[in-house]
Amino acid sequence: MSFVEYGDTIKDGDTAIVFLGHESMFPVKVQHGTVTQTKYGVIRHSTDLIGKKYGSKVTCSKGGWVFILHPTPELWTMNLPHRTQILYSTDISIITMMLELKPGSIVCESGTGSGSLSHALIRTVAPTGHLYTVEFHQQRAEKAREEFREHGVEHLVTVTNQDVCKNGFGVSNIADAVFLDIPSPWEAIGHAKSALKAEGGRICSFSPCIEQVQRTCLAMEEYGFTEINTLEILLRVYNVRTISLQIPDLGKAAEDNSSAGFDSSNPSHQGSPCANLQQGTVQFKSGVPLREVVGHTGYLTFATKS
């Protein structure tokens, strides 16, 4: 099993996603003789998982059922163990596009954190690209190496445990793009410039505070970066639901419609908005925004090495 090389069947040692519903799923490491508890009962790895196809519907011991999904970077972002605050798919998608990443690209990242963005970057640059990721915290760096090995992508990533602001990325003049998610990104701009290829490399810095953005932009100008711009991605989700509205009193026009011979009992008219004329209401499909939405997450600052 690999996050970039998809397989059909579940094997011993795989990481799989147990899907109970859109708001309820979790990762599990498949192992012979192991069982996993869910609200629908027990899943026995040896008989219920190993050898089955990904996407299979598995019946649990209490009679309920779940789906077993092949892991993807998107699913991993939703289910990974949080060691730090992470980036989500909304920001990851614009980062991947604005950094102009593609198969074969060389990318430098700091810090690794929980590996949410790292998995997406690896999938994007595979099979011939490479990710050089730097993590200041030793235990987080070791855990990231372990996860990359378990997920079958260790040949596409190099994890380094060091301070990027002091020691850089460990590479020079080869990176197509650099991503910074650290408290003081302005201190790493010089090392980012050294890691980027001679001309045209792209850089992105993620910061939650506008004061960090200001200092980072000044540092980018000082080191000769061009096309500096900052943006923020805000996601607004709509729920599609059926609502009932009262029919307005339109006077004579409404009477004309009634005298036109409309038969609400005719099956062909059941789906029509006019079907509920006798009840004085009509039903519509409407998009309604959530009452609570995610506000500010962070600012993304992009620039180009010239």
Coordinates of C-alpha atoms in Angstrom, one line a residue:
M1 CA 0.0 0.0 0.0
S2 CA 1.2 3.5 -0.9
F3 CA -0.4 6.9 -0.8
V4 CA 0.8 7.4 -4.4
E5 CA 0.6 3.9 -5.8
Y6 CA -2.9 2.6 -5.3
G7 CA -3.7 -1.1 -4.9
D8 CA -7.0 -3.0 -5.1
T9 CA -6.8 -5.3 -2.1
I10 CA -6.1 -4.8 1.6
K11 CA -2.9 -6.3 2.8
D12 CA -1.3 -6.9 6.2
G13 CA 0.5 -3.7 7.3
D14 CA -1.7 -1.3 5.2
T15 CA -3.1 1.9 6.6
A16 CA -6.8 1.9 5.8
I17 CA -9.7 4.4 6.5
V18 CA -12.7 3.0 8.3
F19 CA -15.7 5.1 7.0
L20 CA -18.8 5.2 9.2
G21 CA -20.1 8.4 7.6
H22 CA -19.1 11.7 6.2
E23 CA -18.6 13.1 9.7
S24 CA -17.2 9.8 11.2
M25 CA -14.1 8.0 10.0
F26 CA -10.7 7.0 11.3
P27 CA -7.5 5.4 10.2
V28 CA -6.5 1.9 11.2
K29 CA -3.3 -0.1 10.7
V30 CA -4.3 -3.5 9.3
Q31 CA -2.6 -6.4 11.2
H32 CA -3.2 -10.2 11.4
G33 CA -5.0 -11.1 14.7
T34 CA -6.0 -7.5 15.5
V35 CA -9.6 -6.3 16.1
T36 CA -11.0 -2.8 15.8
Q37 CA -13.9 -1.6 17.9
T38 CA -16.6 0.6 16.3
K39 CA -20.1 1.7 17.4
Y40 CA -21.4 -1.0 15.0
G41 CA -19.4 -3.8 16.6
V42 CA -16.0 -5.4 16.1
I43 CA -14.0 -5.6 12.9
R44 CA -11.6 -8.6 12.7
H45 CA -8.6 -7.7 10.5
S46 CA -7.7 -11.3 9.6
T47 CA -11.2 -12.2 8.3
D48 CA -12.9 -8.9 7.6
L49 CA -10.2 -6.8 6.1
I50 CA -7.1 -8.7 4.7
G51 CA -7.7 -9.9 1.2
K52 CA -10.8 -7.8 0.7
K53 CA -11.0 -5.0 -1.9
Y54 CA -10.7 -1.4 -0.9
G55 CA -14.1 0.2 -1.0
S56 CA -15.7 -3.0 0.4
K57 CA -18.7 -2.9 2.7
V58 CA -17.8 -4.7 5.9
T59 CA -20.4 -6.0 8.3
C60 CA -19.4 -5.6 12.0
S61 CA -20.3 -8.0 14.8
K62 CA -23.4 -6.1 15.9
G63 CA -24.8 -6.2 12.4
G64 CA -23.9 -2.7 11.4
W65 CA -21.6 -2.0 8.5
V66 CA -18.7 0.3 7.4
F67 CA -16.7 0.9 4.3
I68 CA -13.0 0.4 4.1
L69 CA -11.3 3.1 2.0
H70 CA -7.9 3.4 0.4
P71 CA -6.0 6.3 2.1
T72 CA -5.4 9.5 0.1
P73 CA -3.8 12.8 1.2
E74 CA -7.3 14.3 1.5
L75 CA -8.6 11.5 3.7
W76 CA -5.3 11.6 5.7
T77 CA -5.7 15.3 6.4
M78 CA -9.2 14.6 7.8
N79 CA -8.0 11.7 10.0
L80 CA -4.3 12.1 10.9
P81 CA -3.1 12.3 14.5
H82 CA -2.6 15.9 15.3
R83 CA 0.9 16.7 16.6
T84 CA 0.5 20.4 15.6
Q85 CA -2.1 22.6 14.0
I86 CA -2.4 21.5 10.3
L87 CA -3.2 22.9 6.9
Y88 CA -6.5 21.7 5.4
S89 CA -7.5 20.9 1.8
T90 CA -8.7 24.5 1.1
D91 CA -5.3 26.0 1.6
I92 CA -3.4 23.0 0.3
S93 CA -5.1 23.2 -3.1
I94 CA -4.2 26.9 -3.6
I95 CA -0.6 26.3 -2.4
T96 CA -0.1 23.4 -4.9
M97 CA -1.4 25.5 -7.7
M98 CA 0.4 28.8 -6.9
L99 CA 3.7 27.0 -6.4
E100 CA 3.2 25.5 -9.9
L101 CA 4.0 22.0 -8.6
K102 CA 3.9 19.0 -10.9
P103 CA 5.4 15.5 -11.2
G104 CA 9.1 15.8 -11.0
S105 CA 9.2 19.0 -9.0
I106 CA 11.7 19.5 -6.1
V107 CA 10.1 21.1 -3.1
C108 CA 11.5 22.2 0.3
E109 CA 9.2 22.5 3.3
S110 CA 9.5 23.7 6.9
G111 CA 8.1 22.7 9.3
T112 CA 6.8 19.2 8.8
G113 CA 4.4 19.2 11.7
S114 CA 1.7 16.6 11.4
G115 CA 2.5 15.9 7.7
S116 CA -0.8 17.1 6.3
L117 CA 0.7 19.2 3.6
S118 CA 3.6 16.9 3.2
H119 CA 1.5 14.0 2.0
A120 CA -0.2 16.2 -0.6
L121 CA 3.1 17.6 -1.9
I122 CA 4.5 14.1 -2.2
R123 CA 1.5 12.9 -4.2
T124 CA 1.8 16.0 -6.5
V125 CA 5.6 15.6 -7.3
A126 CA 5.6 11.7 -7.6
P127 CA 6.9 9.6 -9.1
T128 CA 10.2 11.4 -10.0
G129 CA 10.1 14.5 -7.8
H130 CA 11.3 14.9 -4.2
L131 CA 10.3 16.6 -1.0
Y132 CA 12.9 17.9 1.5
T133 CA 11.1 18.7 4.7
V134 CA 12.7 20.2 7.8
E135 CA 11.3 19.8 11.3
F136 CA 12.8 21.6 14.4
H137 CA 11.2 19.2 16.9
Q138 CA 13.1 15.9 17.1
Q139 CA 10.2 13.6 18.2
R140 CA 8.0 15.1 15.5
A141 CA 10.7 14.5 12.9
E142 CA 11.1 10.9 13.9
K143 CA 7.3 10.3 13.9
A144 CA 7.1 11.9 10.4
R145 CA 9.8 9.5 9.1
E146 CA 7.9 6.5 10.6
E147 CA 4.6 7.6 8.9
F148 CA 6.3 8.1 5.5
R149 CA 7.8 4.7 5.8
E150 CA 4.5 3.0 6.7
H151 CA 2.7 4.9 3.9
G152 CA 5.2 3.7 1.2
V153 CA 6.5 7.1 0.3
E154 CA 9.9 7.2 2.1
H155 CA 11.7 7.2 -1.3
L156 CA 10.1 10.5 -2.2
V157 CA 10.9 12.5 0.9
T158 CA 13.9 13.4 3.1
V159 CA 13.1 14.4 6.6
T160 CA 15.8 16.6 8.4
N161 CA 15.7 17.5 12.1
Q162 CA 17.3 21.0 12.3
D163 CA 16.5 24.7 12.7
V164 CA 15.8 26.0 9.2
C165 CA 16.3 29.6 10.3
K166 CA 19.9 28.8 11.3
N167 CA 20.9 25.9 9.1
G168 CA 18.6 26.1 6.1
F169 CA 17.2 23.1 4.2
G170 CA 20.4 21.2 3.5
V171 CA 20.2 21.7 -0.3
S172 CA 21.3 24.4 -2.7
N173 CA 20.0 25.7 -6.1
I174 CA 17.8 22.7 -6.8
A175 CA 14.3 23.5 -5.5
D176 CA 11.4 24.5 -7.7
A177 CA 9.4 25.7 -4.7
V178 CA 9.8 26.4 -1.0
F179 CA 7.0 26.4 1.6
L180 CA 7.4 28.0 5.1
D181 CA 5.1 27.4 8.0
I182 CA 7.2 28.6 11.0
P183 CA 6.8 31.3 13.6
S184 CA 9.4 33.7 12.1
P185 CA 9.5 33.0 8.3
W186 CA 11.4 36.2 7.6
E187 CA 14.5 34.6 9.3
A188 CA 14.4 31.8 6.7
I189 CA 14.0 33.8 3.5
G190 CA 17.7 33.9 2.8
H191 CA 18.0 30.1 3.2
A192 CA 14.9 29.7 1.0
K193 CA 16.6 31.7 -1.7
S194 CA 19.7 29.6 -1.5
A195 CA 17.7 26.4 -1.9
L196 CA 15.7 27.6 -4.9
K197 CA 16.9 27.1 -8.4
A198 CA 18.8 29.9 -10.2
E199 CA 15.7 31.6 -11.6
G200 CA 12.0 31.4 -11.4
G201 CA 11.5 29.4 -8.2
R202 CA 8.4 30.0 -6.2
I203 CA 8.1 30.5 -2.4
C204 CA 5.0 30.5 -0.1
S205 CA 4.8 31.5 3.5
F206 CA 1.9 30.7 5.8
S207 CA 1.3 32.9 8.8
P208 CA -1.7 33.5 11.0
C209 CA -0.9 37.1 12.0
I210 CA -0.6 40.1 9.6
E211 CA 2.4 41.4 11.5
Q212 CA 4.3 38.2 10.5
V213 CA 3.2 38.8 6.9
Q214 CA 4.5 42.4 7.0
R215 CA 8.0 41.3 8.2
T216 CA 8.1 38.5 5.7
C217 CA 7.2 40.7 2.8
L218 CA 10.0 43.1 3.7
A219 CA 12.5 40.3 3.9
M220 CA 11.3 39.0 0.5
E221 CA 11.9 42.5 -1.0
E222 CA 15.3 42.7 0.6
Y223 CA 16.4 39.4 -0.9
G224 CA 15.2 40.4 -4.4
F225 CA 11.9 38.4 -4.7
T226 CA 9.3 39.7 -7.1
E227 CA 5.6 39.2 -7.7
I228 CA 5.0 39.4 -3.9
N229 CA 1.3 39.0 -3.0
T230 CA -0.7 37.9 0.0
L231 CA -4.1 36.2 0.0
E232 CA -6.5 34.5 2.4
I233 CA -8.9 31.6 1.5
L234 CA -12.3 31.6 3.3
L235 CA -14.5 28.6 2.8
R236 CA -18.3 29.0 3.0
V237 CA -20.3 25.8 2.9
Y238 CA -24.0 25.6 1.8
N239 CA -26.5 23.0 2.8
V240 CA -29.1 22.2 0.2
R241 CA -32.5 21.6 1.8
T242 CA -36.2 21.9 1.1
I243 CA -38.0 24.9 2.4
S244 CA -41.7 25.8 2.3
L245 CA -42.9 29.4 1.4
Q246 CA -46.4 30.8 1.5
I247 CA -47.9 31.6 -1.9
P248 CA -48.3 35.4 -2.2
D249 CA -51.8 36.8 -3.0
L250 CA -51.5 38.0 -6.6
G251 CA -55.1 38.9 -7.0
K252 CA -56.7 38.2 -10.4
A253 CA -53.6 36.5 -11.8
A254 CA -53.9 33.8 -9.2
E255 CA -57.6 33.3 -9.9
D256 CA -56.8 32.9 -13.6
N257 CA -54.3 30.2 -12.8
S258 CA -56.9 28.4 -10.8
S259 CA -59.4 28.5 -13.6
A260 CA -56.9 27.2 -16.1
G261 CA -57.8 23.7 -15.1
F262 CA -54.8 22.7 -13.1
D263 CA -55.3 19.3 -11.5
S264 CA -53.2 18.8 -8.5
S265 CA -54.2 15.1 -8.3
N266 CA -52.6 14.5 -11.7
P267 CA -49.3 12.5 -11.1
S268 CA -47.6 14.5 -13.8
H269 CA -48.1 17.6 -11.6
Q270 CA -46.9 16.2 -8.3
G271 CA -43.4 17.6 -8.7
S272 CA -44.6 21.0 -9.8
P273 CA -44.3 24.0 -7.5
C274 CA -48.0 24.5 -8.1
A275 CA -48.8 21.1 -6.5
N276 CA -49.3 22.7 -3.1
L277 CA -51.5 25.6 -4.2
Q278 CA -54.5 24.3 -2.2
Q279 CA -52.4 24.3 0.9
G280 CA -51.2 27.9 0.4
T281 CA -47.5 26.9 0.4
V282 CA -45.0 25.9 -2.1
Q283 CA -41.7 23.9 -1.6
F284 CA -38.4 24.9 -3.1
K285 CA -34.8 23.5 -3.0
S286 CA -32.6 26.2 -1.4
G287 CA -28.9 26.6 -0.5
V288 CA -28.5 27.7 3.1
P289 CA -25.1 28.7 4.6
L290 CA -24.1 27.1 7.9
R291 CA -24.8 29.2 11.0
E292 CA -21.2 28.9 12.1
V293 CA -18.4 28.9 9.6
V294 CA -14.6 28.7 9.9
G295 CA -13.2 32.2 10.1
H296 CA -9.6 33.3 9.6
T297 CA -7.1 30.5 9.3
G298 CA -4.0 32.1 7.9
Y299 CA -2.4 34.4 5.3
L300 CA -0.6 32.9 2.3
T301 CA 2.2 35.0 0.9
F302 CA 3.7 34.1 -2.5
A303 CA 6.7 35.4 -4.4
T304 CA 9.1 34.5 -7.2
K305 CA 12.8 34.4 -7.2
S306 CA 14.1 36.6 -10.0

